[in-house]
Coordinates of N, CA, C and O in Angstrom, one line a residue:
X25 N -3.1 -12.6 -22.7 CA -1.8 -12.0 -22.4 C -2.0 -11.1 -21.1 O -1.0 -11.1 -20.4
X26 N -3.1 -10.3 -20.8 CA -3.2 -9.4 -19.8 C -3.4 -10.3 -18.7 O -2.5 -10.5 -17.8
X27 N -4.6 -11.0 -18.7 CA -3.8 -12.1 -17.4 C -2.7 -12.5 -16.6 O -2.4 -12.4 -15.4
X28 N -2.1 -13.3 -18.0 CA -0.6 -13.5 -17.7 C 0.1 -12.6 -16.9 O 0.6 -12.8 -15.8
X29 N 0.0 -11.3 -17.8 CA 1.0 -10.5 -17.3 C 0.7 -9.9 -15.7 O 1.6 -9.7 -14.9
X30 N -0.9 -9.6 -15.2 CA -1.3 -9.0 -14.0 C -0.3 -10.2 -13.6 O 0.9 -10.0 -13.4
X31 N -0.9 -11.6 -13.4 CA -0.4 -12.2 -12.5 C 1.2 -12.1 -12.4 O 1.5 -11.3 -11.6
X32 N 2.0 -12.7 -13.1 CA 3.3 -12.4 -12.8 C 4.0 -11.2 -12.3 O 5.0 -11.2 -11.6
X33 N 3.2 -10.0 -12.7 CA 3.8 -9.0 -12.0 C 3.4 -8.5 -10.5 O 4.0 -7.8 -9.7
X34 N 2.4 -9.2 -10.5 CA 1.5 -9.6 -8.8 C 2.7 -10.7 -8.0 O 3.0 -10.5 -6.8
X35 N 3.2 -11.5 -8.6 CA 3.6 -12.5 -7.8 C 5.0 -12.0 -7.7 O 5.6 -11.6 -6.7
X36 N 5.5 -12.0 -8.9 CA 6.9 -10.8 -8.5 C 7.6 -10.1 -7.8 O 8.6 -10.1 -7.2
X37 N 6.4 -9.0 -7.9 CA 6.3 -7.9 -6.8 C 6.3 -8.2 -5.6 O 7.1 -7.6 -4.8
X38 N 5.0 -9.4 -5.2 CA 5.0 -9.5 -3.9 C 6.2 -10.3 -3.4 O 6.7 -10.0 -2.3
X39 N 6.8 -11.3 -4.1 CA 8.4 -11.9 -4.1 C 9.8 -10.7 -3.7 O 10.7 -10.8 -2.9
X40 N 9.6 -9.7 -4.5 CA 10.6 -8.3 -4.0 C 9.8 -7.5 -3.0 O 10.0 -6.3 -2.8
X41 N 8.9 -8.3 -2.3 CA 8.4 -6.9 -1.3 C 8.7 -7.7 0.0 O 9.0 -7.0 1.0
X42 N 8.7 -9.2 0.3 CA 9.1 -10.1 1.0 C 10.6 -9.5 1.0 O 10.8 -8.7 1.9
X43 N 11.5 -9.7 0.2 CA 12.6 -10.1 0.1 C 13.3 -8.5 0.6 O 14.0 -8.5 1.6
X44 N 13.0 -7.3 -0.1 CA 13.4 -5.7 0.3 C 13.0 -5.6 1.3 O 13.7 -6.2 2.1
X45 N 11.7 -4.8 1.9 CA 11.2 -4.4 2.3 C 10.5 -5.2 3.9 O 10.3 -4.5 4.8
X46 N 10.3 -6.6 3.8 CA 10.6 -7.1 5.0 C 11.6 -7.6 5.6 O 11.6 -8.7 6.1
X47 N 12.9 -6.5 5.5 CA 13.8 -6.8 5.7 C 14.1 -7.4 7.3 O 14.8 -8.3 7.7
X48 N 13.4 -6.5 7.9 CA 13.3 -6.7 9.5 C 12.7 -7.8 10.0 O 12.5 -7.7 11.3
X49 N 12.2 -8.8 9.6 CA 11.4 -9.7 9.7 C 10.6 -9.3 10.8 O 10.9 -10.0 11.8
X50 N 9.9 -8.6 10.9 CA 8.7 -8.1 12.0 C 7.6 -8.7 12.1 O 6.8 -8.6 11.2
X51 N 7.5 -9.7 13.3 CA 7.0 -10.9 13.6 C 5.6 -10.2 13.1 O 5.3 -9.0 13.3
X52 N 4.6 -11.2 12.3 CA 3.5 -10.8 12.1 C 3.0 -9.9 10.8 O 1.9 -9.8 10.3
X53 N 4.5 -9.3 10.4 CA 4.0 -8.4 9.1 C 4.6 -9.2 8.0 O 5.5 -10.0 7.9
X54 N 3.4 -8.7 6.9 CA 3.5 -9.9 5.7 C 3.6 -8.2 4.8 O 3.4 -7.1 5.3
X55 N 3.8 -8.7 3.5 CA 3.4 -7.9 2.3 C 2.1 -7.2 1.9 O 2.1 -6.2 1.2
X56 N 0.9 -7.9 2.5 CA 0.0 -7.7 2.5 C -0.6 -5.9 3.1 O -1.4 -5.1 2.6
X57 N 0.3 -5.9 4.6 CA -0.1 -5.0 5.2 C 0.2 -4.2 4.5 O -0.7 -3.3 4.4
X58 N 2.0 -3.9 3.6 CA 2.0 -2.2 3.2 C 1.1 -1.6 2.3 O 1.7 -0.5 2.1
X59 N 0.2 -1.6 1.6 CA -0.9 -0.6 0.9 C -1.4 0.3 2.4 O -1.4 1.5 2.4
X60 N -1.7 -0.4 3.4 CA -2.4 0.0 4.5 C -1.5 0.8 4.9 O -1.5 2.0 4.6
X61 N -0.4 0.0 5.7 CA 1.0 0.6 6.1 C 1.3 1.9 5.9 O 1.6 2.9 6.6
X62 N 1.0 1.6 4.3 CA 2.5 2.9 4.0 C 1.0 4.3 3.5 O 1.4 5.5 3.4
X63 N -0.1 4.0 3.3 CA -1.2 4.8 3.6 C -1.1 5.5 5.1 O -0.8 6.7 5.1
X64 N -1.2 5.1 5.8 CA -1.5 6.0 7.2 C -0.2 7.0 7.1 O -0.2 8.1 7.7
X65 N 1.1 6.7 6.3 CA 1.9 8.2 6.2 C 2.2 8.6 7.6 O 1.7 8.3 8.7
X66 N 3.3 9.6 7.4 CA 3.7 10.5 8.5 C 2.8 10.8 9.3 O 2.7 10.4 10.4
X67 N 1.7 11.7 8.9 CA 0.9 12.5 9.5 C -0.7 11.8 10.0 O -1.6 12.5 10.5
X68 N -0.7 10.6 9.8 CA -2.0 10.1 10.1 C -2.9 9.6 9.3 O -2.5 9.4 8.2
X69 N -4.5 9.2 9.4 CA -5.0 9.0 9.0 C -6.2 8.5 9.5 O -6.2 7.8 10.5
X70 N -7.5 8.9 8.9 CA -8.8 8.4 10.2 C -9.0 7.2 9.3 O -8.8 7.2 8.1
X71 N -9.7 6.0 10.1 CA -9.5 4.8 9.6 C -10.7 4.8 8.5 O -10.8 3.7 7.9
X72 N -11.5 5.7 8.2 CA -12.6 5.9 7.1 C -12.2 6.3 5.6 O -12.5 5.9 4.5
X73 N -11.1 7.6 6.2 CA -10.2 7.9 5.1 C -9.7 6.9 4.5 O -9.8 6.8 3.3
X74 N -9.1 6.3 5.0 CA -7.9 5.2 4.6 C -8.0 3.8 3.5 O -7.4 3.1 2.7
X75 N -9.9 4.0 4.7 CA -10.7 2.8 3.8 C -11.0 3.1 2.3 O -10.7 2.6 1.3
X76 N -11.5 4.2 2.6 CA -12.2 5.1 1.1 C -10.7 4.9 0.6 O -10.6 4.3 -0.4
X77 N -9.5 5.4 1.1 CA -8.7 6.3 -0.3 C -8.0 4.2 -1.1 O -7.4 4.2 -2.1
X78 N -8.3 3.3 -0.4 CA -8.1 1.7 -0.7 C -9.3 1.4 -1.4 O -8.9 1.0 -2.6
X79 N -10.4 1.3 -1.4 CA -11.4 0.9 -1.7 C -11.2 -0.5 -1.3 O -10.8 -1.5 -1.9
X80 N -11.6 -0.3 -0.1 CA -11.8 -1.7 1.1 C -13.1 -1.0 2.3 O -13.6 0.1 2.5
X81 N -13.0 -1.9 2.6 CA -14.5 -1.7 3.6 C -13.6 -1.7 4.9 O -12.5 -2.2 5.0
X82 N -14.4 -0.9 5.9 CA -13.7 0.1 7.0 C -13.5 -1.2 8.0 O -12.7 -0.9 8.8
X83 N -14.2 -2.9 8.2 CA -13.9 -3.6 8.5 C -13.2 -4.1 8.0 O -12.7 -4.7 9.0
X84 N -12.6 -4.4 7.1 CA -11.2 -4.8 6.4 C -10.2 -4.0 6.4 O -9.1 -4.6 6.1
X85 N -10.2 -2.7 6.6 CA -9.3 -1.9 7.0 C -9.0 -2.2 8.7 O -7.8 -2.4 9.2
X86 N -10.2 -2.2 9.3 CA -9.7 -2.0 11.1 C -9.3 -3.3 11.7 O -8.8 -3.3 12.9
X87 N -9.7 -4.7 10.9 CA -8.8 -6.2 11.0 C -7.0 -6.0 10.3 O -6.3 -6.9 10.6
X88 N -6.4 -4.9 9.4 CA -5.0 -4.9 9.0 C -4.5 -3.9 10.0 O -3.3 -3.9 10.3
X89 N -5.6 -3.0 10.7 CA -4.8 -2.0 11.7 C -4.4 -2.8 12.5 O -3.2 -2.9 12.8
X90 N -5.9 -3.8 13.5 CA -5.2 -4.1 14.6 C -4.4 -5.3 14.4 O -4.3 -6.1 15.3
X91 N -3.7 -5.4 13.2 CA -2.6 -6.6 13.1 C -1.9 -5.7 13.3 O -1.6 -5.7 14.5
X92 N -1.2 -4.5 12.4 CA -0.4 -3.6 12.6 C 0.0 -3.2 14.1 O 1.2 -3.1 14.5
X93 N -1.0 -3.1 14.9 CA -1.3 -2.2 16.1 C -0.3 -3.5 16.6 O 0.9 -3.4 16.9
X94 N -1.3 -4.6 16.7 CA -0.7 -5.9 17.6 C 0.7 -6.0 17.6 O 1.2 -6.2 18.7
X95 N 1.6 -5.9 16.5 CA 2.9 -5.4 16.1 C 4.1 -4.6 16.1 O 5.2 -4.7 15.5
X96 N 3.2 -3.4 17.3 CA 3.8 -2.4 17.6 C 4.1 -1.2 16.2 O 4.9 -0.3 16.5
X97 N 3.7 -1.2 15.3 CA 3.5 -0.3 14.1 C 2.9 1.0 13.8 O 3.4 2.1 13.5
X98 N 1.6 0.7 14.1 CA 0.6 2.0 14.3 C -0.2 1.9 15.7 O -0.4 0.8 16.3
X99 N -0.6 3.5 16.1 CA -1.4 3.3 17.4 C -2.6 4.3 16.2 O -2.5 4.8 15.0
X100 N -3.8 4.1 17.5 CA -4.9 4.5 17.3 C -5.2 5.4 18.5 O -5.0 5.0 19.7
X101 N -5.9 6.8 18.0 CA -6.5 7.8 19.1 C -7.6 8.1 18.7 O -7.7 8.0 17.5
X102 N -8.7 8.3 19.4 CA -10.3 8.7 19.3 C -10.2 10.4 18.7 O -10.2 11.3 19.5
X103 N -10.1 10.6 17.7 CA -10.6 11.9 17.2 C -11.1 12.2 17.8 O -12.1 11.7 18.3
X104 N -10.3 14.1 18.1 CA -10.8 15.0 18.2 C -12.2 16.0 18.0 O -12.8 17.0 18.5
X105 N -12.4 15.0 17.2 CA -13.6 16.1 16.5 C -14.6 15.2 16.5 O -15.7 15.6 16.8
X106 N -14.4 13.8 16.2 CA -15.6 12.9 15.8 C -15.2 11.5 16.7 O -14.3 10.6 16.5
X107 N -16.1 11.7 17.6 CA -16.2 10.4 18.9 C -16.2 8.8 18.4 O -15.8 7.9 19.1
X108 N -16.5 8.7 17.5 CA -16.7 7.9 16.8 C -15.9 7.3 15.6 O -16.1 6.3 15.0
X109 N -15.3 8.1 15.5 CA -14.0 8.0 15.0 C -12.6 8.0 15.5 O -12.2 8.9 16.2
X110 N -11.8 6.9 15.1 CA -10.1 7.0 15.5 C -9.4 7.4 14.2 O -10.0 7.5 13.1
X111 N -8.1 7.7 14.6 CA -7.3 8.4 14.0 C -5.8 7.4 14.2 O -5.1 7.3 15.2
X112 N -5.4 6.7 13.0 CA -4.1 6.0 13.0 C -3.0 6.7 12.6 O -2.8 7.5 11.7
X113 N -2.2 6.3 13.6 CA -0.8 7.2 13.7 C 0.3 5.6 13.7 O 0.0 4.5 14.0
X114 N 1.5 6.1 13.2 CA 2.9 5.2 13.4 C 3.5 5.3 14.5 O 4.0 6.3 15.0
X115 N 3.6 4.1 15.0 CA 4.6 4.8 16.3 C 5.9 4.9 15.9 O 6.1 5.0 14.7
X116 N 6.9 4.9 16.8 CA 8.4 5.3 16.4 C 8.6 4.1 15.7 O 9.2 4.2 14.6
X117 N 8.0 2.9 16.2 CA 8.7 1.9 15.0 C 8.1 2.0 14.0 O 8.8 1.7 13.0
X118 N 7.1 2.2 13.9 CA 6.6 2.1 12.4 C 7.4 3.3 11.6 O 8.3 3.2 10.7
X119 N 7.1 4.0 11.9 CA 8.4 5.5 11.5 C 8.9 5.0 10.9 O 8.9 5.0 9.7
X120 N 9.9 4.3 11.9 CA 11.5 4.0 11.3 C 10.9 2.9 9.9 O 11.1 3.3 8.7
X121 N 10.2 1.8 10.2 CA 9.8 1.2 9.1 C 9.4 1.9 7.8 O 9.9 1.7 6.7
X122 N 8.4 2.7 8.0 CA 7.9 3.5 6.7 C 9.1 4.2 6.1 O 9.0 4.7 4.9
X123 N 10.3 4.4 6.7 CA 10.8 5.2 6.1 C 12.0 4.2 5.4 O 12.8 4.4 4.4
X124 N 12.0 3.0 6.3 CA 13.0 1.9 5.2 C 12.0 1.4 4.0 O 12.7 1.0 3.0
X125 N 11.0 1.4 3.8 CA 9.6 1.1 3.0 C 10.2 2.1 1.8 O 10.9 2.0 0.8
X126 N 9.7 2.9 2.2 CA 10.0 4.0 1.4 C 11.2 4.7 0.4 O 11.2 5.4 -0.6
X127 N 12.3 4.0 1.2 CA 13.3 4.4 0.2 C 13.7 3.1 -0.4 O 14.6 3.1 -1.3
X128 N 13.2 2.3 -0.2 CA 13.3 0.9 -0.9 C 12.5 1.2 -2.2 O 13.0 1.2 -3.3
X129 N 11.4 1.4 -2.0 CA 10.1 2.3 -3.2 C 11.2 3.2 -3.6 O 11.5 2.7 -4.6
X130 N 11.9 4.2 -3.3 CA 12.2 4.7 -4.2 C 13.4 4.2 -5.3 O 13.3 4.5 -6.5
X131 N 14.5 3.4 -4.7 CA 15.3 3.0 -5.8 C 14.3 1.7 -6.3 O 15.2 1.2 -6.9
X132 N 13.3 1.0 -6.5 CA 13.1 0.5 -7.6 C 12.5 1.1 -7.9 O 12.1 0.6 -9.0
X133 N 11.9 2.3 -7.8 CA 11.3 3.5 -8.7 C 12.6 3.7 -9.8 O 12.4 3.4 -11.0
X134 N 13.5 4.2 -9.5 CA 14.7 4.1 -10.2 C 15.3 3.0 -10.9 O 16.0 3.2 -11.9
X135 N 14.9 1.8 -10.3 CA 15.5 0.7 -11.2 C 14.6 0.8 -12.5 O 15.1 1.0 -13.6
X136 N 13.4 0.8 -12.4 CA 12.4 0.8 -13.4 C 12.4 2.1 -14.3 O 12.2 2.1 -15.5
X137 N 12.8 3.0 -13.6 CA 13.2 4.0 -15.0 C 14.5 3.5 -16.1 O 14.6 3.7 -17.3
X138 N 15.4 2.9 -15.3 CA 17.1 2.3 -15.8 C 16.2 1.7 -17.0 O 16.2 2.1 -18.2
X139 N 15.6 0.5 -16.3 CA 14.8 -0.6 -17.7 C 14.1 0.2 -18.5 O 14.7 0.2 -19.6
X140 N 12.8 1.1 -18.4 CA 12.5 1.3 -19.5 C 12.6 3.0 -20.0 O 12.4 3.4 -21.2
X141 N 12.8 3.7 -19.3 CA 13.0 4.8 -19.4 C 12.4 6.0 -18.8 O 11.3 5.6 -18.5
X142 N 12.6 7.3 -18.5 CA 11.6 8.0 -17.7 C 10.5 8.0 -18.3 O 9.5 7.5 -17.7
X143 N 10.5 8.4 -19.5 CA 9.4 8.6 -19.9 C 8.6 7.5 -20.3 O 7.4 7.8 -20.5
X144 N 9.0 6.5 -20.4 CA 7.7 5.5 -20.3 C 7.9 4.7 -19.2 O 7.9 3.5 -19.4
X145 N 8.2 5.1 -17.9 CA 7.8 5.1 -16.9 C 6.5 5.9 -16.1 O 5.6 5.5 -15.3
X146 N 7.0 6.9 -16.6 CA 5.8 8.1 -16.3 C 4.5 7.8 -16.8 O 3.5 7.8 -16.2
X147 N 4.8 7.3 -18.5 CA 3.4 6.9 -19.1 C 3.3 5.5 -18.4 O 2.4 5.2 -19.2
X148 N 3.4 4.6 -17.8 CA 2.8 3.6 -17.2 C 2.4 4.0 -16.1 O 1.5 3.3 -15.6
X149 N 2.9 5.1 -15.4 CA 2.2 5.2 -14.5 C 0.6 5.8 -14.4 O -0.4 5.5 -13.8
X150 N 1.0 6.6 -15.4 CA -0.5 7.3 -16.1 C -1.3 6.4 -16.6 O -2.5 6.5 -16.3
X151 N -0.8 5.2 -17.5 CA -2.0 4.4 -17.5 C -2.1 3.7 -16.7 O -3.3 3.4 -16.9
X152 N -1.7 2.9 -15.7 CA -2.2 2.3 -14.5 C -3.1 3.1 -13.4 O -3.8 2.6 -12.5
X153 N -2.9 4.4 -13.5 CA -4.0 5.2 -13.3 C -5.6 5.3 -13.4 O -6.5 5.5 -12.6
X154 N -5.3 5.2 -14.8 CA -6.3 5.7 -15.5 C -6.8 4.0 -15.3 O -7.9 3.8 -14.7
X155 N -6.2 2.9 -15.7 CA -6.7 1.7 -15.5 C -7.6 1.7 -13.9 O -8.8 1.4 -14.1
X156 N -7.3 1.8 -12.8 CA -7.3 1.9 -11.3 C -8.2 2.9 -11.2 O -8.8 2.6 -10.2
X157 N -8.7 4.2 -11.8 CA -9.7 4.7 -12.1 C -10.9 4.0 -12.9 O -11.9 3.9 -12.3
X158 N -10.8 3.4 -13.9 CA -11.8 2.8 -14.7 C -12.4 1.8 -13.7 O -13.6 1.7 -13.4
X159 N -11.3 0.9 -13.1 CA -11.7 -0.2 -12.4 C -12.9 0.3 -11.1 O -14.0 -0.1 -10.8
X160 N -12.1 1.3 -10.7 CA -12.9 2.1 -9.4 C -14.6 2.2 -9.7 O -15.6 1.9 -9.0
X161 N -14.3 3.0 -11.1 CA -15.8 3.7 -11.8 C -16.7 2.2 -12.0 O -17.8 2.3 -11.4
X162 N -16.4 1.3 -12.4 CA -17.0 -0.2 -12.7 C -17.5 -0.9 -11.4 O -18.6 -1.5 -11.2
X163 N -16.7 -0.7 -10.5 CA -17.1 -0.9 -8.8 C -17.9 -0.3 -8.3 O -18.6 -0.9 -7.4
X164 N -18.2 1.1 -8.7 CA -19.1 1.5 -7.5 C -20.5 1.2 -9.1 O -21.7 1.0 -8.7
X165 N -20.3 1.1 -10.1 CA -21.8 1.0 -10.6 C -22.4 -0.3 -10.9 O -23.5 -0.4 -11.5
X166 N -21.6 -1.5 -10.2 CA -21.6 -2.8 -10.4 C -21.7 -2.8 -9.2 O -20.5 -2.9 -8.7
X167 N -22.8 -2.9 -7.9 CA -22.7 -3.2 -6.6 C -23.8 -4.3 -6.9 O -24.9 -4.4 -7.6
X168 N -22.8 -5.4 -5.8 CA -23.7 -6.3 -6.1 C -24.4 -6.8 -4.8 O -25.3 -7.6 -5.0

């Protein structure tokens, strides 16, 4: 049953994230990118951070930026502090994008309360948490 259900709600999702949210059909951006996307936020993000806060490797992170980048979405600057480090920012278009992203996220945030209610909304959110925590904890003590 848990199978079942990850997958269909996997395929679903990514079905309403195609359909909402790339509304602009922005040559090159798939569904794939917004975890990353909508991570770097208003205010930035160093590409180490970003990796860590995904639990993706900072090479699999800096192959979705420079899709992004190639796209005109996010730019990249060499941190101030650490030479060795960049720092991803949105440009105006991504802006504008994150912020159509974003209020799209929020009414099916809203549709999903309609269906099942706040409050067991809230508690799924809590346990998909707590799930995405467990998973995390299993990952780093299962390196293989």
């Amino acid at each position: 049953m848990t199978c079942r259900l990850l997958y269909l709600l996997k395929r679903l999702s990514d079905s309403w994230y195609c359909n909402e949210l790339c509304y602009e059909n922005i040559q090159g951006f798939n569904h794939s990118h917004i975890p990353l996307f909508m991570s770097i936020g208003t205010k930035g993000i160093s590409n180490s951070t970003l990796a860590s806060n995904l639990s993706i490797t900072k090479q699999a992170a800096s192959k979705v930026i420079k899709e992004l980048e190639e796209i005109g979405l996010v730019c990249s600057e060499k941190s101030s502090t650490d030479g060795r480090s960049a720092m991803l920012y949105l440009t105006d278009k991504g802006t504008s994008f994150y912020g159509h992203v974003k209020s799209q996220m929020e009414v099916l945030e809203e549709e999903y309360k309609k269906v099942v209610g706040a409050k067991n909304y809230e508690t799924t959110i809590n346990v998909m948490l707590k799930l995405v925590e467990y998973h995390e904890h299993l990952n780093k003590t299962v390196k293989v």
